[in-house]
Amino acid sequence: MLDNFRTKLRQEAQLWRDEGLISSSFYNQLADRYQFNKLEAAAKNQFNMILIGVGSILLASGVIIFIAANWQVWSREAKVVLLFSLFLTISIVGYNFWKEPKPDNEGKKSLKSNKKLGEALLMLAAFILGVNIAVMGELYNPRGSRYELFLAWGLGVLTMAWGLRSLPLAIFGVILTQAGYWTGIGELRFTGELTWARLLVQHMPLFSWLVFIPLAYWVRSRWVFALGAIAFASSLQFNLNSLQLLSFSQAAPWLASFAFALPPALFWSYDDLLFPEVNYKLFQPLARTLTLLFFSIIFYLLSFSWWWENRVYNSVDRSAYNTILRSFPLIDLGILSGLAVIQWLYLFRHRPNRQFRALDLNSVFIASFIFITALVPFLYQASSRISVFAVFVFNVLLALLGSGLIREGVEFNSRRLFWAGLMLITLQILTRMLESDNSWLFKSLVFFLCGWGVIAAGLWFEQRTKKAKGS
Amino acid sequence: MKSSESKRESKKQISPESEFNQKVSFKNYIKTIEGESKKPIPFWRFLVPLLIQTGIIFAVPVQGSFTNVIGRRTILQTASVNSTNLLRDNSLRVDYDISRANNLRRLPGWRQLVRQYPGRNRRSAPLADGTRFYVILQQPQFSNSSIPTAWRPIRIATRRPNSVPQNQVALEGQYRDGFITYGLETYYIRDNQLQQINRDIAQLQRNRRGRQSRQPIFVELKVDEQGNTVPVSLWVRDRNYRL
């Protein structure tokens, strides 16, 4: 694209010079700045790269076909040696391309493409690592399960991502570990020995928070942060079976509370300044957005009455609950709650000045949300078991969250916040309306009013932002 | 008028850090940081992860050879042996006597297991799918020297026994749809060897036609204290094939 622009610019500049629009000295300046004389060399380089690319694809196909053709003939040892040496070669070659910006006269561009090539080769090596592990498993230990493969592969890729601070490897590693978690979570229901993979699946919430979040900081990527945070929150919910727990009568009442309150507590109080050598809040805005997202989802889910009544999981027998108790990650809860407390203390202690009360007000607001989210399931399970009360509280919380978002959106002229709040409230109204049995006339009236409200509010907001920008 | 006032107010309420945050975008910050840290990454930061990855790759075979050295030699009675030659993927699928839940039903410990993990239906699906348990096998007292004798299951345990006598081993199995898998069901074998095995088995079955005795096909394996297993060989009557 860039070269295309330069070629066109050269054509145009030559035309201007010939027409006398610009002086030839000016043309020379332009030529210097955009390096017109190197265009041919660059084009040649690109052509070479394409040829090399086609050649290497053919080479790779040759290798693959060779291996496939002889796979049955070779002995086990030969297969192992071959695959491992392939892995080693590609890793080392990739590293050599990736590591050192070799100073040569081609300048910065070839360095960049070298680095890209190295990164691609390292990624290929990560794939071949997986093939190696899979083949080893098949040859030597056919009883190993798929989730163990994914977890081992993911851990291997993650170590390399840590070492080289490589973003693609980090994302790949996080995805692989999550794939391992989701294929392995079913295993938790069964008894069995405590292998390393089981342990990892059981403590995935702790692992995600303590490994993925620093990894995100290490490779400076918001993608890794978001993936890690989502992995943490979802694995916590699924390991604790928080939604199911609500309908067990004898469940330890604080378990569900922890599952619901811990993620927002950790997200909201997250502060990059807790890491060393950082003077910039890299991920805090993202973490706070994730808090609001988590709140919206959990409030919406808990505002349905059927989680609170014993209807849903009545069929689940008692043994399921026993297995939850046996495998629940108590250590995770302890460590993560301690971390949350530290973060909150930091948040309130490092308030820069008394006058920045607006920020604190938000934090107090969120803190009370977290407190109520933890308290209501506890009260419900410990004493009253009146589902009406819990459902009412969570509906109020959902409405408060929606209107709070709208208010913030209006105040800071943020379109995203405003629309998110509006959608949340509309969703709530429509859901409650559809949940109850009303006449069709009433339903159509509610739909009509909602639609009218959304259009009116949206138009008003857009008008307002336009005015604010204009003034 | 009012809105501009509130805007000014909201600006005042922002702390210096977040003001810095609003002025500098994420991408610009990353760029400045990259400029600062142009230091090349030292070689060990590549070497250590590579060594760890190598360790992960070789963990499985090393474990296997370990089991091969210290494990106890055990012999399992097969119930059926099928070979497939699909897409040049030569594999031998083996089914054992102890793979069938019906053969384990009378052993001590089975009823307790069923009580602990009941299935959907008492008769057709007694155990919950996916249940893991341990089958304790014992060496037979009389053994013929030329043809090996299979070890017999003596009891079922829900947890792996801490220690078993010298003449016993514990195998971990997983129940599913009336069958128990031990991870010892599929073997990949080279083409010529597989043909040989097939010929032997076919001959054996011709000779045995009509007789009700058990087929003399056995799998020999090594089992260690932790329950890890390594297949060693396949016996077809007195002939031995390495797996």
XYZ file of C-alpha atoms in Angstrom:
714
model
C 0.000 0.000 0.000
C 2.724 2.385 1.035
C 4.794 1.608 -2.046
C 1.780 2.092 -4.215
C 1.372 5.564 -2.760
C 5.033 6.329 -3.362
C 4.906 5.180 -6.968
C 1.873 7.341 -7.603
C 3.474 10.276 -5.834
C 6.554 9.936 -8.018
C 4.422 9.936 -11.152
C 2.526 12.980 -9.995
C 5.638 14.812 -8.849
C 7.304 14.215 -12.204
C 4.215 15.564 -13.892
C 4.175 18.663 -11.681
C 7.850 19.263 -12.331
C 7.393 18.926 -16.073
C 4.407 21.275 -15.960
C 6.408 23.767 -13.944
C 4.147 23.659 -10.919
C 7.081 22.894 -8.667
C 10.771 23.638 -9.008
C 13.242 20.831 -9.585
C 14.901 21.510 -6.220
C 11.533 20.981 -4.589
C 11.162 17.793 -6.602
C 14.540 16.640 -5.308
C 13.422 17.347 -1.772
C 10.339 15.229 -2.340
C 12.443 12.492 -3.917
C 14.729 12.540 -0.906
C 11.922 12.440 1.551
C 10.035 9.595 -0.072
C 13.133 7.841 -1.446
C 11.970 7.586 -5.037
C 15.276 6.123 -6.154
C 14.826 3.098 -3.890
C 11.446 2.208 -5.334
C 12.843 -0.212 -7.891
C 15.008 -1.942 -5.325
C 12.056 -2.247 -2.991
C 9.914 -3.716 -5.753
C 12.651 -6.202 -6.547
C 12.899 -7.079 -2.882
C 9.207 -7.659 -2.702
C 9.328 -9.881 -5.765
C 12.134 -11.839 -4.148
C 10.094 -12.225 -0.985
C 7.143 -13.560 -2.958
C 9.394 -16.068 -4.702
C 10.868 -17.142 -1.375
C 7.378 -17.468 0.062
C 6.157 -19.683 -2.788
C 9.335 -21.736 -2.568
C 9.008 -22.282 1.147
C 5.379 -23.328 0.807
C 6.459 -25.934 -1.763
C 9.308 -27.037 0.499
C 6.972 -27.417 3.455
C 4.513 -29.454 1.358
C 7.388 -31.674 0.277
C 8.389 -32.277 3.892
C 4.821 -32.999 4.933
C 4.219 -35.445 2.069
C 7.535 -37.152 2.767
C 6.625 -37.636 6.407
C 3.108 -38.811 5.607
C 4.346 -41.315 3.036
C 6.893 -42.885 5.348
C 5.008 -42.599 8.629
C 4.105 -46.291 8.827
C 7.524 -47.494 7.790
C 9.546 -45.677 10.390
C 10.070 -47.030 13.835
C 8.853 -45.151 16.864
C 12.256 -43.725 17.640
C 12.712 -42.423 14.107
C 9.396 -40.570 14.299
C 10.343 -39.000 17.594
C 13.745 -37.884 16.404
C 12.366 -36.475 13.176
C 9.545 -34.470 14.727
C 11.669 -33.176 17.538
C 14.473 -32.054 15.262
C 11.905 -30.290 13.080
C 10.621 -28.458 16.142
C 14.111 -27.540 17.289
C 15.228 -26.291 13.875
C 12.226 -24.101 13.309
C 12.424 -22.671 16.812
C 16.079 -21.758 16.478
C 15.784 -20.363 12.960
C 12.740 -18.367 14.024
C 14.565 -16.989 17.032
C 17.534 -15.961 14.932
C 15.329 -14.057 12.529
C 13.329 -12.558 15.346
C 15.996 -11.489 17.803
C 18.589 -9.134 16.470
C 17.983 -6.171 14.223
C 21.008 -6.802 12.036
C 22.212 -3.426 10.858
C 22.474 -3.506 7.090
C 22.114 -0.917 4.377
C 18.556 -1.866 3.525
C 17.410 0.065 6.534
C 14.496 -0.309 8.823
C 12.071 -2.024 6.545
C 13.925 -5.268 6.053
C 14.466 -5.409 9.792
C 10.784 -5.245 10.299
C 10.090 -7.948 7.742
C 12.814 -10.092 9.299
C 11.150 -9.728 12.653
C 7.776 -10.599 11.131
C 9.263 -13.687 9.516
C 10.846 -14.702 12.803
C 7.554 -14.224 14.604
C 5.761 -16.364 12.014
C 8.374 -19.097 12.377
C 8.101 -19.027 16.166
C 4.342 -19.377 15.805
C 4.884 -22.352 13.493
C 7.214 -23.810 16.099
C 4.428 -23.426 18.669
C 2.136 -25.466 16.402
C 4.806 -28.115 15.905
C 5.213 -28.277 19.668
C 1.579 -29.323 19.835
C 2.102 -31.950 17.127
C 5.096 -33.278 19.053
C 3.173 -33.570 22.295
C 0.224 -35.212 20.546
C 2.398 -37.780 18.759
C 4.337 -38.571 21.934
C 1.060 -39.094 23.719
C -0.202 -41.407 21.009
C 3.009 -43.426 20.810
C 3.796 -43.784 24.474
C 0.701 -43.075 26.496
C -2.599 -43.627 24.678
C -4.578 -43.185 27.887
C -3.736 -39.488 28.190
C -6.771 -37.340 27.553
C -7.237 -34.396 25.263
C -7.402 -31.762 27.936
C -4.018 -32.795 29.264
C -2.610 -32.327 25.789
C -4.084 -28.830 25.498
C -2.904 -27.801 28.934
C 0.644 -29.084 28.410
C 0.770 -27.406 25.013
C -0.587 -24.156 26.406
C 1.928 -24.114 29.229
C 4.779 -24.687 26.797
C 3.639 -21.850 24.561
C 3.109 -19.564 27.568
C 6.667 -20.050 28.795
C 7.974 -19.040 25.393
C 5.676 -16.017 25.378
C 7.041 -15.032 28.794
C 10.597 -15.432 27.625
C 10.351 -13.493 24.408
C 7.594 -11.044 25.393
C 5.783 -12.145 22.279
C 2.200 -11.028 21.869
C 0.975 -13.657 19.354
C 2.441 -16.468 21.411
C 0.832 -15.047 24.551
C -2.612 -14.957 22.942
C -2.137 -18.448 21.511
C -1.043 -19.756 24.895
C -4.025 -18.251 26.689
C -6.411 -19.719 24.119
C -4.817 -23.166 24.367
C -4.972 -23.179 28.151
C -8.612 -22.169 28.000
C -9.327 -24.919 25.471
C -7.754 -27.340 27.922
C -9.865 -25.968 30.737
C -13.138 -26.217 28.872
C -12.482 -29.755 27.628
C -11.290 -30.797 31.063
C -13.937 -29.248 33.256
C -16.181 -32.279 32.847
C -13.475 -34.377 34.486
C -13.947 -32.523 37.750
C -17.249 -34.259 38.293
C -15.563 -37.649 38.397
C -13.382 -39.017 41.071
C -9.839 -39.781 40.209
C -6.282 -39.202 41.078
C -5.012 -35.704 41.578
C -2.865 -35.301 38.497
C -1.190 -32.030 37.545
C -3.812 -31.372 34.865
C -6.685 -31.879 37.287
C -5.010 -29.561 39.732
C -4.648 -26.932 37.057
C -8.292 -27.190 36.017
C -9.373 -26.977 39.639
C -7.324 -23.884 40.281
C -7.888 -22.213 36.941
C -9.322 -18.993 38.511
C -6.178 -18.469 40.552
C -3.943 -19.480 37.670
C -5.645 -17.116 35.219
C -5.446 -14.132 37.513
C -1.875 -14.688 38.676
C -0.435 -15.713 35.295
C -2.462 -14.091 32.526
C -2.752 -10.632 34.064
C 0.994 -10.195 34.698
C 1.522 -11.670 31.240
C -0.696 -8.958 29.792
C 1.359 -6.373 31.621
C 4.554 -8.049 30.421
C 3.632 -8.058 26.736
C 1.652 -4.804 27.069
C -1.502 -6.110 25.466
C -5.069 -5.255 26.291
C -6.213 -8.334 24.367
C -4.340 -10.639 26.718
C -5.717 -8.711 29.688
C -9.304 -9.043 28.497
C -8.899 -12.742 27.647
C -7.265 -13.435 30.993
C -9.923 -11.540 32.928
C -12.730 -13.339 31.112
C -10.990 -16.672 31.695
C -10.744 -15.835 35.386
C -14.357 -14.778 35.828
C -15.863 -17.644 33.832
C -13.695 -20.346 35.375
C -14.572 -19.060 38.839
C -18.281 -19.320 38.055
C -17.977 -22.784 36.583
C -15.636 -24.200 39.202
C -17.917 -23.065 41.988
C -21.110 -23.788 40.063
C -22.360 -20.564 41.536
C -25.742 -20.476 39.828
C -26.485 -24.064 40.768
C -25.441 -23.443 44.326
C -28.281 -21.002 44.797
C -30.843 -23.749 44.669
C -29.117 -26.120 47.090
C -30.575 -25.778 50.506
C -27.621 -26.973 52.547
C -24.854 -25.371 50.528
C -22.266 -23.348 52.343
C -24.010 -20.011 51.894
C -20.946 -17.881 51.321
C -19.684 -19.805 48.292
C -22.071 -18.284 45.784
C -21.498 -14.849 47.308
C -17.785 -15.155 46.702
C -18.292 -16.297 43.143
C -20.460 -13.277 42.349
C -18.575 -10.620 44.265
C -14.952 -11.532 43.680
C -14.623 -10.730 39.947
C -16.057 -7.193 40.129
C -14.097 -6.495 43.314
C -10.870 -7.491 41.619
C -11.637 -5.789 38.307
C -12.732 -2.443 39.673
C -9.870 -2.024 42.107
C -7.272 -3.187 39.589
C -4.523 -0.639 39.321
C -1.529 -0.850 37.034
C 0.454 1.258 39.427
C 0.724 -1.800 41.654
C 3.134 -3.224 39.095
C 6.710 -1.967 39.174
C 8.019 0.502 36.590
C 4.644 1.707 35.437
C 3.473 5.279 35.548
C 0.575 4.809 33.182
C -2.737 3.149 33.794
C -2.466 0.598 31.040
C -5.413 -1.604 31.755
C -7.443 0.173 34.403
C -10.028 1.636 32.011
C -10.449 -1.790 30.423
C -10.732 -3.452 33.830
C -13.442 -1.004 34.858
C -15.354 -1.609 31.646
C -15.135 -5.324 32.386
C -16.552 -4.684 35.870
C -19.590 -3.000 34.381
C -19.948 -5.795 31.841
C -19.766 -8.431 34.555
C -22.317 -6.559 36.641
C -24.713 -6.271 33.722
C -24.518 -9.980 32.975
C -24.767 -11.188 36.561
C -27.556 -8.750 37.525
C -29.516 -9.695 34.455
C -29.144 -13.418 35.176
C -30.015 -13.084 38.853
C -33.046 -10.932 38.152
C -34.803 -14.042 36.842
C -36.782 -15.714 39.544
C -36.044 -19.292 38.461
C -32.471 -19.306 39.710
C -33.775 -18.640 43.177
C -36.514 -21.174 43.272
C -35.531 -24.781 43.560
C -37.114 -25.613 40.268
C -34.092 -25.632 37.988
C -31.670 -28.046 39.537
C -34.006 -30.089 41.626
C -33.126 -33.101 39.549
C -29.451 -32.841 40.444
C -28.727 -35.378 43.116
C -26.860 -34.767 46.304
C -23.637 -36.347 45.106
C -23.135 -33.477 42.686
C -23.077 -31.097 45.596
C -20.624 -33.295 47.448
C -18.220 -33.225 44.535
C -18.441 -29.438 44.432
C -17.538 -29.262 48.081
C -14.690 -31.685 47.618
C -13.136 -29.902 44.702
C -13.958 -26.300 45.356
C -10.969 -24.045 45.175
C -10.793 -22.763 48.727
C -7.177 -21.687 48.328
C -8.096 -19.685 45.245
C -10.818 -17.858 47.113
C -8.475 -17.082 49.988
C -5.617 -15.736 47.897
C -7.813 -13.808 45.485
C -9.862 -12.221 48.266
C -6.659 -11.152 49.975
C -5.516 -9.593 46.718
C -8.850 -7.808 46.336
C -8.577 -6.366 49.835
C -5.054 -5.095 49.133
C -6.196 -3.509 45.889
C -9.123 -1.765 47.565
C -6.928 -0.442 50.353
C -4.557 0.877 47.731
C -7.449 2.433 45.862
C -8.675 4.348 48.914
C -5.278 5.176 50.410
C -3.798 6.547 47.211
C -6.548 9.004 46.626
C -4.430 11.842 45.314
C -6.442 14.694 46.802
C -9.606 15.448 48.640
C -11.036 17.348 45.757
C -11.266 14.381 43.393
C -14.426 13.220 44.978
C -16.210 12.204 41.819
C -13.900 9.265 41.270
C -14.294 8.122 44.813
C -18.005 8.447 44.589
C -17.977 5.982 41.715
C -15.825 3.599 43.703
C -18.112 3.842 46.706
C -21.049 3.209 44.454
C -19.417 0.117 42.966
C -18.275 -1.061 46.387
C -21.828 -0.976 47.648
C -22.930 -2.892 44.539
C -20.349 -5.543 45.321
C -21.431 -5.663 48.933
C -25.092 -6.121 48.059
C -24.247 -8.757 45.439
C -22.418 -10.724 48.085
C -24.950 -10.153 50.817
C -28.171 -11.115 49.093
C -27.274 -14.725 48.138
C -25.845 -15.155 51.632
C -29.000 -13.921 53.358
C -31.137 -15.923 51.001
C -29.346 -19.171 51.712
C -28.559 -18.631 55.355
C -31.952 -17.667 56.580
C -35.015 -16.551 54.752
C -35.057 -18.302 51.378
C -37.630 -15.807 50.195
C -36.984 -15.609 46.500
C -39.167 -12.536 45.991
C -36.837 -10.379 48.034
C -33.694 -11.489 46.173
C -35.312 -11.086 42.762
C -36.552 -7.637 43.714
C -33.098 -6.552 44.922
C -31.376 -7.682 41.753
C -33.973 -5.999 39.572
C -33.384 -2.774 41.459
C -29.625 -3.204 41.060
C -30.003 -3.777 37.333
C -32.142 -0.656 36.961
C -29.676 1.355 39.058
C -26.775 0.151 36.947
C -28.574 1.059 33.732
C -29.567 4.504 34.896
C -26.120 5.078 36.367
C -24.566 4.293 33.001
C -26.954 6.696 31.291
C -26.129 9.395 33.802
C -22.380 8.959 33.325
C -22.858 8.899 29.583
C -24.719 12.188 29.681
C -22.232 13.801 31.998
C -19.117 12.817 30.098
C -20.721 12.900 26.666
C -19.836 9.267 26.192
C -21.980 7.652 23.547
C -20.981 4.119 24.493
C -21.961 4.455 28.155
C -25.239 6.131 27.305
C -26.319 3.508 24.811
C -25.187 0.636 27.023
C -27.320 1.943 29.864
C -30.287 2.535 27.614
C -30.072 -0.956 26.141
C -29.753 -2.493 29.597
C -32.891 -0.804 30.864
C -34.846 -1.636 27.723
C -33.739 -5.246 27.975
C -34.853 -5.375 31.572
C -38.280 -3.948 30.857
C -38.873 -6.266 27.920
C -37.690 -9.332 29.820
C -39.872 -8.637 32.847
C -42.822 -8.010 30.554
C -42.335 -11.250 28.619
C -41.801 -13.187 31.834
C -45.201 -12.332 33.204
C -48.364 -13.475 31.470
C -50.018 -10.411 30.142
C -52.425 -9.760 27.352
C -51.166 -9.132 23.859
C -52.491 -5.606 23.972
C -50.359 -4.819 26.998
C -47.311 -6.407 25.379
C -47.691 -4.361 22.239
C -48.109 -1.239 24.360
C -44.871 -1.975 26.244
C -42.991 -2.615 23.003
C -44.364 0.584 21.568
C -43.390 2.623 24.602
C -39.911 1.089 24.741
C -39.289 1.797 21.076
C -40.554 5.340 21.416
C -38.460 5.880 24.533
C -35.266 4.582 22.902
C -35.731 6.743 19.812
C -36.542 9.840 21.829
C -33.686 9.382 24.278
C -31.246 8.611 21.497
C -32.250 11.664 19.463
C -32.055 13.874 22.532
C -28.606 12.585 23.394
C -27.227 12.987 19.881
C -28.578 16.523 19.736
C -26.992 17.283 23.039
C -23.554 15.962 22.099
C -23.688 17.927 18.854
C -24.459 21.078 20.788
C -21.731 20.380 23.314
C -19.228 19.914 20.518
C -20.406 23.043 18.795
C -20.070 25.320 21.821
C -24.051 27.445 29.381
C -24.936 24.906 31.981
C -23.386 22.042 30.130
C -20.086 23.819 29.659
C -20.013 24.523 33.348
C -20.569 20.925 34.226
C -17.876 19.985 31.762
C -15.412 22.256 33.430
C -16.403 20.791 36.729
C -15.893 17.273 35.565
C -12.473 18.200 34.254
C -11.554 19.618 37.615
C -12.489 16.433 39.336
C -10.052 14.321 37.392
C -6.836 13.293 39.119
C -3.468 14.069 37.510
C -2.896 10.405 36.688
C -6.095 10.007 34.780
C -5.466 13.292 33.075
C -2.165 11.864 31.894
C -4.125 8.815 30.860
C -6.514 10.894 28.799
C -3.806 12.904 27.110
C -1.643 9.973 26.102
C -3.324 7.212 24.201
C -2.504 3.562 24.786
C -0.746 3.173 21.453
C 1.439 6.231 21.904
C 2.450 5.075 25.333
C 3.410 1.652 23.986
C 5.473 3.322 21.277
C 7.414 5.465 23.720
C 8.043 2.462 25.930
C 9.291 0.435 22.984
C 11.689 3.204 22.137
C 13.059 3.098 25.650
C 13.510 -0.628 25.852
C 15.499 -1.296 22.702
C 17.722 -3.612 24.671
C 18.002 -6.977 22.915
C 16.501 -9.887 24.757
C 19.257 -12.103 26.198
C 19.710 -15.581 24.817
C 18.755 -17.403 27.993
C 15.257 -15.966 27.745
C 14.873 -18.062 24.603
C 16.876 -21.042 25.833
C 15.017 -21.630 29.104
C 11.536 -21.774 27.525
C 12.920 -24.009 24.779
C 14.310 -26.392 27.404
C 10.983 -26.375 29.237
C 9.156 -27.163 25.990
C 11.611 -29.999 25.334
C 10.919 -31.268 28.829
C 7.179 -31.219 28.146
C 7.650 -33.144 24.899
C 9.796 -35.837 26.483
C 7.904 -36.106 29.765
C 5.592 -38.764 28.335
C 8.228 -41.198 26.959
C 10.468 -40.726 29.985
C 7.555 -41.604 32.245
C 6.889 -44.647 30.066
C 10.435 -45.958 30.249
C 10.463 -45.313 33.977
C 7.357 -47.456 34.355
C 8.964 -50.064 32.141
C 11.920 -50.348 34.494
C 10.241 -50.318 37.894
C 6.741 -51.623 37.057
C 5.346 -55.050 37.828
C 4.836 -57.469 34.971
C 1.153 -58.250 34.529
C -0.783 -60.323 32.017
C -4.331 -59.548 30.892
C -6.779 -61.943 29.300
C -8.235 -60.576 26.056
C -11.851 -61.011 25.098
C -11.548 -59.984 21.451
C -8.832 -58.743 19.146
C -9.593 -56.816 15.974
C -7.176 -55.334 13.545
C -7.977 -52.468 11.233
C -6.047 -51.327 8.261
C -7.857 -48.135 7.498
C -6.056 -45.413 5.572
C -2.742 -47.128 6.258
C -3.365 -46.634 9.926
C -2.485 -50.107 11.211
C -3.980 -50.555 14.583
C -4.959 -53.408 16.803
C -8.023 -52.932 18.963
C -8.087 -55.139 22.007
C -10.933 -55.809 24.378
C -10.257 -57.481 27.738
C -12.251 -59.676 30.050
C -12.138 -56.917 32.625
C -13.403 -54.393 30.037
C -16.946 -55.671 30.473
C -18.887 -54.485 33.456
C -20.735 -57.827 33.634
C -17.498 -59.617 34.456
C -16.784 -57.315 37.372
C -20.247 -57.293 38.883
C -19.662 -60.098 41.353
C -16.383 -58.811 42.714
C -16.219 -57.389 46.230
C -16.373 -53.606 46.184
C -18.631 -53.320 43.127
C -21.824 -52.814 45.095
C -20.248 -50.089 47.164
C -19.078 -48.392 43.981
C -22.561 -48.549 42.503
C -24.027 -47.132 45.663
C -21.568 -44.238 45.572
C -21.991 -43.381 41.869
C -25.361 -44.681 40.760
C -26.254 -44.620 37.069
C -29.536 -43.798 35.397
C -30.921 -47.304 35.424
C -30.163 -50.093 37.867
C -30.126 -52.854 35.274
C -28.935 -51.339 31.992
C -26.693 -48.570 33.327
C -25.705 -49.355 36.879
C -22.806 -46.916 37.101
C -22.657 -43.218 36.251
C -20.815 -42.629 32.983
C -17.275 -41.435 33.474
C -16.800 -42.985 36.894
C -13.191 -43.877 37.597
C -12.297 -46.783 39.819
C -9.570 -49.361 40.390
C -9.503 -53.032 39.569
C -7.126 -55.076 41.693
C -5.598 -58.002 39.805
C -3.803 -60.938 41.345
C -1.199 -63.288 39.939
C -2.442 -66.877 39.577
C -0.735 -69.404 41.791
C -0.136 -72.092 39.205
C 1.419 -70.952 36.012
C 2.362 -72.934 32.972
C 5.837 -72.073 31.800
C 5.370 -71.971 28.019
C 2.030 -70.164 27.818
C 1.471 -67.250 30.199
C -1.533 -67.219 32.484
C -3.722 -64.171 32.902
C -4.011 -62.331 36.197
C -7.430 -62.450 37.770
C -9.466 -59.555 39.089
C -10.081 -59.995 42.809
C -11.746 -56.786 43.974
C -12.848 -53.255 43.073
C -11.707 -50.116 44.877
C -13.026 -46.576 44.586
C -9.649 -45.088 45.508
C -6.206 -46.258 44.539
C -4.928 -48.511 47.316
C -1.862 -47.081 49.010
C 0.037 -50.316 48.766
C -0.782 -53.692 47.278
C 1.003 -56.983 47.916
C 3.808 -58.091 45.635
C 1.554 -60.396 43.625
C -1.151 -57.782 42.949
C -1.543 -54.633 40.835
C -4.188 -51.876 40.672
C -5.403 -50.739 37.238
C -7.365 -47.522 36.821
C -10.426 -47.841 34.591
C -13.175 -45.510 33.453
C -16.731 -46.700 33.007
C -18.836 -45.774 29.988
C -21.937 -47.525 28.594
C -21.287 -50.908 30.143
C -17.618 -50.976 29.223
C -14.509 -50.011 31.102
C -11.519 -48.495 29.353
C -8.043 -48.738 30.772
C -6.121 -46.827 28.102
C -4.732 -50.142 26.874
C -7.172 -50.714 24.036
C -5.426 -49.494 20.903
C -1.977 -50.362 19.620
C -0.311 -49.089 16.486
C 1.648 -51.821 14.832
C 3.750 -51.997 11.719
C 2.232 -53.527 8.625
C 4.176 -56.778 8.308
C 3.859 -57.568 11.990
C 0.129 -56.916 11.896
C -0.323 -59.383 9.014
C 1.584 -62.010 10.959
C -0.600 -61.455 14.008
C -3.749 -61.693 11.904
C -2.629 -64.997 10.376
C -1.844 -66.417 13.816
C -5.175 -65.390 15.242
C -7.081 -66.789 12.263
C -5.305 -70.130 12.594
C -5.964 -70.194 16.296
C -9.650 -69.620 15.753
C -9.857 -72.421 13.144
C -8.290 -74.866 15.592
C -10.469 -73.788 18.460
C -13.771 -74.008 16.648
C -16.427 -75.429 18.915
C -14.346 -75.410 22.069
C -15.572 -73.187 24.836
C -12.294 -72.488 26.568
C -10.848 -68.991 26.697
C -8.787 -67.877 23.761
C -5.081 -67.957 24.569
C -4.365 -64.360 23.549
C -2.831 -62.168 26.218
C -1.395 -58.706 26.596
C 1.656 -58.353 28.774
C 2.213 -54.993 30.445
C 4.094 -53.233 33.196
C 2.233 -51.415 35.967
C 3.926 -49.181 38.505
C 2.860 -48.061 41.965
C 1.130 -44.951 40.648
C -1.013 -46.984 38.278
C 0.857 -45.949 35.127
C 0.955 -48.676 32.519
C 3.200 -49.565 29.608
C 2.294 -52.335 27.164
C 5.138 -54.778 26.616
C 3.999 -57.486 24.270
C 1.146 -59.491 22.808
C 1.002 -63.256 23.269
C -0.863 -65.396 20.760
C -0.630 -68.840 22.344
C 3.130 -69.244 22.714
C 4.185 -66.652 20.189
C 5.258 -63.254 21.412
C 5.032 -59.903 19.577
C 6.560 -56.758 21.010
C 4.208 -53.809 21.163
